Amino acid sequence: MVSKAVAKYVHALHLKKYRTRHNAFLVEGGKSVRELLSSGILTERLILTAEFEEKIRAELPAGVPVDVVSGEELTRLGTLSTNNTALAVAQLPPEKPLPLPRQALLLALDEVRDPGNVGTLIRLADWYGLAGVVCSDTCADPWAPKTVAATMGSFTRVPVWQRNLPEWLGSLPPELPVYGADLHGDNVHRLTLRPTGVLIMGSESHGLTPPVEACLTQRLHIPGRGQAESLNVAVSAAILLDNFYRNS
């Protein structure tokens, strides 16, 4: 069993205010923990089942405290419904400089509040090799356990920034394209898009907020043939990103 102090610390990191206070976050599940260990992100502590500890013994970093516990205790410590492999406490990585997207595409998220969607969008950014993801300060926390889990390890590779989105967009050079999904936009299948600038995705239920929408230079529409009211934000982003990279 882990000590009461360790258990209290791990439980505290379920909440954003304590992640910010301690500059730390949780990584849950065997795949994500192995991605963490092979990255440059600093691991503070590992909590593993005996079976998983034996499996990855050669990967364990020197000097990092390791607690071996049962699957039941591991599940109680974390946020997953079941976990029979691993949980790690890691330090939040230092923020990298936010580049001007002149030769690359940045993904920006406007009030995407579901952590699963934010994590999937970070994973999409990893798949397409984007320069990173800019989250509005009203998005789900990119370092929440559910967000990190949904990235499937991409949290180790994709830079993420949290910004006041209208202010940041307003600071960009006027010649940079800023795209956004819109039901009344241009049919994306009829466009030739270059992967530079910013692609903004809004919440599934409300779309882009008015101050962010006012910053768009082009609106993109995904034409449908059926009766569905809308697409999931991550599905929409995947379709749009594929059109950006289709001819590259």
mmCIF file of C-alpha atoms in Angstrom:
data_model
loop_
_atom_site.group_PDB
_atom_site.id
_atom_site.type_symbol
_atom_site.label_atom_id
_atom_site.label_comp_id
_atom_site.label_asym_id
_atom_site.label_seq_id
_atom_site.Cartn_x
_atom_site.Cartn_y
_atom_site.Cartn_z
ATOM 1 C CA MET A 1 0.000 0.000 0.000
ATOM 2 C CA VAL A 2 1.081 3.586 -0.604
ATOM 3 C CA SER A 3 1.372 5.909 2.351
ATOM 4 C CA LYS A 4 -1.494 8.167 3.349
ATOM 5 C CA ALA A 5 0.561 11.188 2.276
ATOM 6 C CA VAL A 6 1.132 9.757 -1.201
ATOM 7 C CA ALA A 7 -2.528 8.766 -1.566
ATOM 8 C CA LYS A 8 -3.602 12.274 -0.520
ATOM 9 C CA TYR A 9 -1.204 13.847 -3.034
ATOM 10 C CA VAL A 10 -2.393 11.624 -5.881
ATOM 11 C CA HIS A 11 -6.052 12.323 -5.102
ATOM 12 C CA ALA A 12 -5.326 16.063 -4.959
ATOM 13 C CA LEU A 13 -3.983 15.941 -8.520
ATOM 14 C CA HIS A 14 -7.437 14.931 -9.744
ATOM 15 C CA LEU A 15 -8.235 18.665 -9.406
ATOM 16 C CA LYS A 16 -6.837 21.480 -11.534
ATOM 17 C CA LYS A 17 -6.098 23.824 -8.639
ATOM 18 C CA TYR A 18 -3.761 21.269 -7.077
ATOM 19 C CA ARG A 19 -2.160 20.412 -10.420
ATOM 20 C CA THR A 20 -1.373 24.109 -10.762
ATOM 21 C CA ARG A 21 -0.203 24.419 -7.150
ATOM 22 C CA HIS A 22 2.118 21.406 -7.336
ATOM 23 C CA ASN A 23 3.069 21.833 -11.013
ATOM 24 C CA ALA A 24 2.251 18.152 -11.493
ATOM 25 C CA PHE A 25 -0.285 15.897 -13.210
ATOM 26 C CA LEU A 26 -1.362 12.248 -13.371
ATOM 27 C CA VAL A 27 -0.728 9.740 -16.135
ATOM 28 C CA GLU A 28 -2.838 6.578 -15.995
ATOM 29 C CA GLY A 29 -2.681 3.279 -17.849
ATOM 30 C CA GLY A 30 0.229 1.185 -19.015
ATOM 31 C CA LYS A 31 0.546 2.612 -22.543
ATOM 32 C CA SER A 32 0.464 6.235 -21.404
ATOM 33 C CA VAL A 33 2.935 5.601 -18.582
ATOM 34 C CA ARG A 34 5.387 3.913 -20.972
ATOM 35 C CA GLU A 35 5.045 6.893 -23.331
ATOM 36 C CA LEU A 36 5.826 9.162 -20.371
ATOM 37 C CA LEU A 37 8.925 7.162 -19.413
ATOM 38 C CA SER A 38 10.311 7.367 -22.961
ATOM 39 C CA SER A 39 9.705 11.144 -23.171
ATOM 40 C CA GLY A 40 11.563 14.091 -21.741
ATOM 41 C CA ILE A 41 8.831 14.838 -19.185
ATOM 42 C CA LEU A 42 10.078 14.349 -15.628
ATOM 43 C CA THR A 43 8.443 11.526 -13.676
ATOM 44 C CA GLU A 44 8.066 12.136 -9.928
ATOM 45 C CA ARG A 45 6.629 8.790 -8.810
ATOM 46 C CA LEU A 46 5.413 5.495 -10.238
ATOM 47 C CA ILE A 47 2.682 3.319 -8.780
ATOM 48 C CA LEU A 48 2.503 -0.080 -10.457
ATOM 49 C CA THR A 49 1.001 -3.509 -10.079
ATOM 50 C CA ALA A 50 3.531 -6.294 -9.546
ATOM 51 C CA GLU A 51 2.797 -7.807 -12.955
ATOM 52 C CA PHE A 52 3.355 -4.530 -14.780
ATOM 53 C CA GLU A 53 6.446 -3.671 -12.740
ATOM 54 C CA GLU A 54 8.004 -6.947 -13.837
ATOM 55 C CA LYS A 55 7.065 -6.268 -17.462
ATOM 56 C CA ILE A 56 8.704 -2.821 -17.653
ATOM 57 C CA ARG A 57 11.495 -3.220 -15.097
ATOM 58 C CA ALA A 58 14.151 -2.406 -17.695
ATOM 59 C CA GLU A 59 12.358 0.881 -18.503
ATOM 60 C CA LEU A 60 12.147 2.192 -14.931
ATOM 61 C CA PRO A 61 14.207 5.357 -14.471
ATOM 62 C CA ALA A 62 16.795 5.423 -11.727
ATOM 63 C CA GLY A 63 15.961 7.482 -8.680
ATOM 64 C CA VAL A 64 12.198 7.599 -9.205
ATOM 65 C CA PRO A 65 10.191 6.232 -6.256
ATOM 66 C CA VAL A 66 8.184 3.125 -7.167
ATOM 67 C CA ASP A 67 5.226 1.759 -5.196
ATOM 68 C CA VAL A 68 3.910 -1.723 -6.024
ATOM 69 C CA VAL A 69 0.202 -2.098 -5.247
ATOM 70 C CA SER A 70 -2.791 -4.219 -6.155
ATOM 71 C CA GLY A 71 -5.022 -3.404 -9.113
ATOM 72 C CA GLU A 72 -7.814 -2.535 -6.696
ATOM 73 C CA GLU A 73 -5.693 0.033 -4.869
ATOM 74 C CA LEU A 74 -4.403 1.458 -8.151
ATOM 75 C CA THR A 75 -7.972 1.922 -9.372
ATOM 76 C CA ARG A 76 -8.952 3.649 -6.116
ATOM 77 C CA LEU A 77 -6.057 6.093 -6.459
ATOM 78 C CA GLY A 78 -6.835 7.134 -10.022
ATOM 79 C CA THR A 79 -9.765 8.154 -12.173
ATOM 80 C CA LEU A 80 -10.067 5.161 -14.528
ATOM 81 C CA SER A 81 -12.912 2.710 -13.953
ATOM 82 C CA THR A 82 -10.307 -0.069 -13.795
ATOM 83 C CA ASN A 83 -6.519 0.052 -13.857
ATOM 84 C CA ASN A 84 -4.361 -3.041 -13.442
ATOM 85 C CA THR A 85 -1.122 -1.607 -14.834
ATOM 86 C CA ALA A 86 0.261 1.764 -13.784
ATOM 87 C CA LEU A 87 -0.187 5.336 -12.587
ATOM 88 C CA ALA A 88 2.479 8.023 -12.625
ATOM 89 C CA VAL A 89 2.896 11.465 -11.145
ATOM 90 C CA ALA A 90 4.756 13.718 -13.575
ATOM 91 C CA GLN A 91 5.877 17.319 -13.579
ATOM 92 C CA LEU A 92 4.067 19.675 -15.915
ATOM 93 C CA PRO A 93 6.463 20.346 -18.803
ATOM 94 C CA PRO A 94 7.719 23.918 -19.236
ATOM 95 C CA GLU A 95 5.784 25.822 -21.870
ATOM 96 C CA LYS A 96 7.529 26.077 -25.225
ATOM 97 C CA PRO A 97 7.475 29.352 -27.185
ATOM 98 C CA LEU A 98 4.236 29.687 -29.153
ATOM 99 C CA PRO A 99 5.279 29.951 -32.812
ATOM 100 C CA LEU A 100 3.749 32.093 -35.507
ATOM 101 C CA PRO A 101 2.062 29.581 -37.833
ATOM 102 C CA ARG A 102 3.641 30.871 -41.046
ATOM 103 C CA GLN A 103 4.939 27.529 -42.318
ATOM 104 C CA ALA A 104 2.795 25.166 -40.224
ATOM 105 C CA LEU A 105 -0.746 24.718 -38.998
ATOM 106 C CA LEU A 106 -1.850 25.255 -35.419
ATOM 107 C CA LEU A 107 -5.081 23.830 -34.031
ATOM 108 C CA ALA A 108 -7.010 26.127 -31.688
ATOM 109 C CA LEU A 109 -9.889 25.048 -29.434
ATOM 110 C CA ASP A 110 -12.609 27.484 -28.405
ATOM 111 C CA GLU A 111 -14.529 26.421 -25.273
ATOM 112 C CA VAL A 112 -14.195 22.682 -25.940
ATOM 113 C CA ARG A 113 -15.146 21.623 -22.437
ATOM 114 C CA ASP A 114 -15.176 17.835 -22.704
ATOM 115 C CA PRO A 115 -11.783 16.429 -21.641
ATOM 116 C CA GLY A 116 -12.207 13.381 -23.875
ATOM 117 C CA ASN A 117 -12.670 15.615 -26.904
ATOM 118 C CA VAL A 118 -9.693 17.800 -25.987
ATOM 119 C CA GLY A 119 -7.523 14.700 -25.586
ATOM 120 C CA THR A 120 -8.679 13.273 -28.914
ATOM 121 C CA LEU A 121 -7.953 16.600 -30.628
ATOM 122 C CA ILE A 122 -4.423 16.602 -29.187
ATOM 123 C CA ARG A 123 -4.027 13.069 -30.546
ATOM 124 C CA LEU A 124 -5.220 14.288 -33.962
ATOM 125 C CA ALA A 125 -2.642 17.071 -33.853
ATOM 126 C CA ASP A 126 0.000 14.421 -33.213
ATOM 127 C CA TRP A 127 -1.241 12.274 -36.122
ATOM 128 C CA TYR A 128 -1.053 15.142 -38.607
ATOM 129 C CA GLY A 129 2.177 16.562 -37.209
ATOM 130 C CA LEU A 130 0.721 19.948 -36.295
ATOM 131 C CA ALA A 131 2.834 22.597 -34.606
ATOM 132 C CA GLY A 132 0.665 22.327 -31.483
ATOM 133 C CA VAL A 133 -2.711 23.073 -29.925
ATOM 134 C CA VAL A 134 -3.850 26.409 -28.472
ATOM 135 C CA CYS A 135 -6.676 26.031 -25.947
ATOM 136 C CA SER A 136 -8.889 28.872 -24.834
ATOM 137 C CA ASP A 137 -8.788 29.438 -21.104
ATOM 138 C CA THR A 138 -12.365 28.119 -21.008
ATOM 139 C CA CYS A 139 -11.457 24.691 -22.480
ATOM 140 C CA ALA A 140 -11.170 21.522 -20.450
ATOM 141 C CA ASP A 141 -7.771 21.372 -18.766
ATOM 142 C CA PRO A 142 -5.308 19.693 -21.165
ATOM 143 C CA TRP A 143 -3.556 18.159 -18.141
ATOM 144 C CA ALA A 144 -6.665 16.674 -16.510
ATOM 145 C CA PRO A 145 -6.386 12.873 -16.103
ATOM 146 C CA LYS A 146 -9.212 12.175 -18.567
ATOM 147 C CA THR A 147 -7.672 14.501 -21.156
ATOM 148 C CA VAL A 148 -4.235 12.932 -20.786
ATOM 149 C CA ALA A 149 -5.720 9.432 -21.068
ATOM 150 C CA ALA A 150 -7.633 10.375 -24.244
ATOM 151 C CA THR A 151 -4.430 11.548 -25.951
ATOM 152 C CA MET A 152 -3.158 7.933 -25.881
ATOM 153 C CA GLY A 153 0.386 9.170 -25.257
ATOM 154 C CA SER A 154 0.313 12.172 -27.581
ATOM 155 C CA PHE A 155 0.559 14.493 -24.553
ATOM 156 C CA THR A 156 4.307 13.752 -24.611
ATOM 157 C CA ARG A 157 4.771 15.067 -28.163
ATOM 158 C CA VAL A 158 2.267 17.858 -28.828
ATOM 159 C CA PRO A 159 2.930 21.327 -27.376
ATOM 160 C CA VAL A 160 -0.180 22.815 -25.760
ATOM 161 C CA TRP A 161 -0.752 26.435 -24.823
ATOM 162 C CA GLN A 162 -3.639 28.010 -22.912
ATOM 163 C CA ARG A 163 -4.480 31.541 -24.011
ATOM 164 C CA ASN A 164 -7.212 34.135 -24.118
ATOM 165 C CA LEU A 165 -8.109 33.128 -27.659
ATOM 166 C CA PRO A 166 -9.499 36.448 -29.025
ATOM 167 C CA GLU A 167 -6.459 38.331 -27.683
ATOM 168 C CA TRP A 168 -4.001 35.842 -29.133
ATOM 169 C CA LEU A 169 -5.752 35.757 -32.522
ATOM 170 C CA GLY A 170 -5.819 39.536 -32.560
ATOM 171 C CA SER A 171 -2.038 39.610 -32.093
ATOM 172 C CA LEU A 172 -1.355 37.520 -35.208
ATOM 173 C CA PRO A 173 -0.170 39.179 -38.426
ATOM 174 C CA PRO A 174 -3.209 40.014 -40.589
ATOM 175 C CA GLU A 175 -1.925 37.980 -43.535
ATOM 176 C CA LEU A 176 -2.072 34.699 -41.594
ATOM 177 C CA PRO A 177 -5.178 32.642 -42.465
ATOM 178 C CA VAL A 178 -7.538 31.804 -39.609
ATOM 179 C CA TYR A 179 -10.034 29.060 -40.442
ATOM 180 C CA GLY A 180 -13.122 27.974 -38.556
ATOM 181 C CA ALA A 181 -15.864 25.403 -39.030
ATOM 182 C CA ASP A 182 -19.199 26.979 -39.970
ATOM 183 C CA LEU A 183 -22.438 25.572 -41.380
ATOM 184 C CA HIS A 184 -22.595 28.495 -43.801
ATOM 185 C CA GLY A 185 -18.939 28.374 -44.836
ATOM 186 C CA ASP A 186 -17.247 27.261 -48.040
ATOM 187 C CA ASN A 187 -17.590 23.610 -49.037
ATOM 188 C CA VAL A 188 -14.283 22.150 -47.851
ATOM 189 C CA HIS A 189 -14.363 19.486 -50.593
ATOM 190 C CA ARG A 190 -14.105 22.198 -53.260
ATOM 191 C CA LEU A 191 -11.143 24.016 -51.751
ATOM 192 C CA THR A 192 -7.398 23.557 -52.031
ATOM 193 C CA LEU A 193 -6.105 24.277 -48.534
ATOM 194 C CA ARG A 194 -2.491 24.725 -47.462
ATOM 195 C CA PRO A 195 -1.507 23.630 -43.935
ATOM 196 C CA THR A 196 -0.502 27.037 -42.611
ATOM 197 C CA GLY A 197 -2.244 29.381 -40.210
ATOM 198 C CA VAL A 198 -4.780 28.430 -37.559
ATOM 199 C CA LEU A 199 -7.747 26.055 -37.644
ATOM 200 C CA ILE A 200 -10.236 26.815 -34.858
ATOM 201 C CA MET A 201 -12.738 24.279 -33.568
ATOM 202 C CA GLY A 202 -15.579 25.274 -31.258
ATOM 203 C CA SER A 203 -17.834 23.316 -28.954
ATOM 204 C CA GLU A 204 -20.196 20.836 -30.572
ATOM 205 C CA SER A 205 -23.308 22.441 -29.085
ATOM 206 C CA HIS A 206 -22.503 26.166 -29.419
ATOM 207 C CA GLY A 207 -19.870 26.474 -32.147
ATOM 208 C CA LEU A 208 -17.392 29.337 -32.021
ATOM 209 C CA THR A 209 -17.869 32.185 -29.573
ATOM 210 C CA PRO A 210 -18.607 35.559 -31.257
ATOM 211 C CA PRO A 211 -15.234 37.204 -30.381
ATOM 212 C CA VAL A 212 -13.364 34.233 -31.868
ATOM 213 C CA GLU A 213 -15.673 33.998 -34.877
ATOM 214 C CA ALA A 214 -14.914 37.645 -35.642
ATOM 215 C CA CYS A 215 -11.247 36.735 -36.143
ATOM 216 C CA LEU A 216 -11.872 34.231 -38.953
ATOM 217 C CA THR A 217 -10.540 34.888 -42.424
ATOM 218 C CA GLN A 218 -12.307 31.861 -43.963
ATOM 219 C CA ARG A 219 -15.217 29.671 -42.868
ATOM 220 C CA LEU A 220 -15.196 25.974 -43.753
ATOM 221 C CA HIS A 221 -18.251 23.755 -44.149
ATOM 222 C CA ILE A 222 -18.325 19.949 -44.177
ATOM 223 C CA PRO A 223 -21.256 18.967 -46.409
ATOM 224 C CA GLY A 224 -23.459 16.134 -45.181
ATOM 225 C CA ARG A 225 -26.055 13.961 -46.888
ATOM 226 C CA GLY A 226 -28.093 12.665 -43.958
ATOM 227 C CA GLN A 227 -30.201 14.090 -41.154
ATOM 228 C CA ALA A 228 -27.710 14.320 -38.265
ATOM 229 C CA GLU A 229 -27.836 17.734 -36.617
ATOM 230 C CA SER A 230 -24.080 18.013 -36.079
ATOM 231 C CA LEU A 231 -20.766 16.182 -35.954
ATOM 232 C CA ASN A 232 -18.619 15.562 -32.908
ATOM 233 C CA VAL A 233 -15.916 18.253 -32.721
ATOM 234 C CA ALA A 234 -13.073 15.734 -32.990
ATOM 235 C CA VAL A 235 -14.691 14.057 -36.006
ATOM 236 C CA SER A 236 -15.131 17.445 -37.672
ATOM 237 C CA ALA A 237 -11.513 18.357 -36.972
ATOM 238 C CA ALA A 238 -10.308 15.079 -38.465
ATOM 239 C CA ILE A 239 -12.264 15.681 -41.679
ATOM 240 C CA LEU A 240 -11.006 19.256 -41.992
ATOM 241 C CA LEU A 241 -7.387 18.353 -41.230
ATOM 242 C CA ASP A 242 -7.470 15.612 -43.832
ATOM 243 C CA ASN A 243 -8.478 18.207 -46.413
ATOM 244 C CA PHE A 244 -5.558 20.439 -45.389
ATOM 245 C CA TYR A 245 -3.074 17.625 -45.883
ATOM 246 C CA ARG A 246 -4.704 15.770 -48.769
ATOM 247 C CA ASN A 247 -2.423 17.303 -51.387
ATOM 248 C CA SER A 248 0.709 17.793 -49.301
#
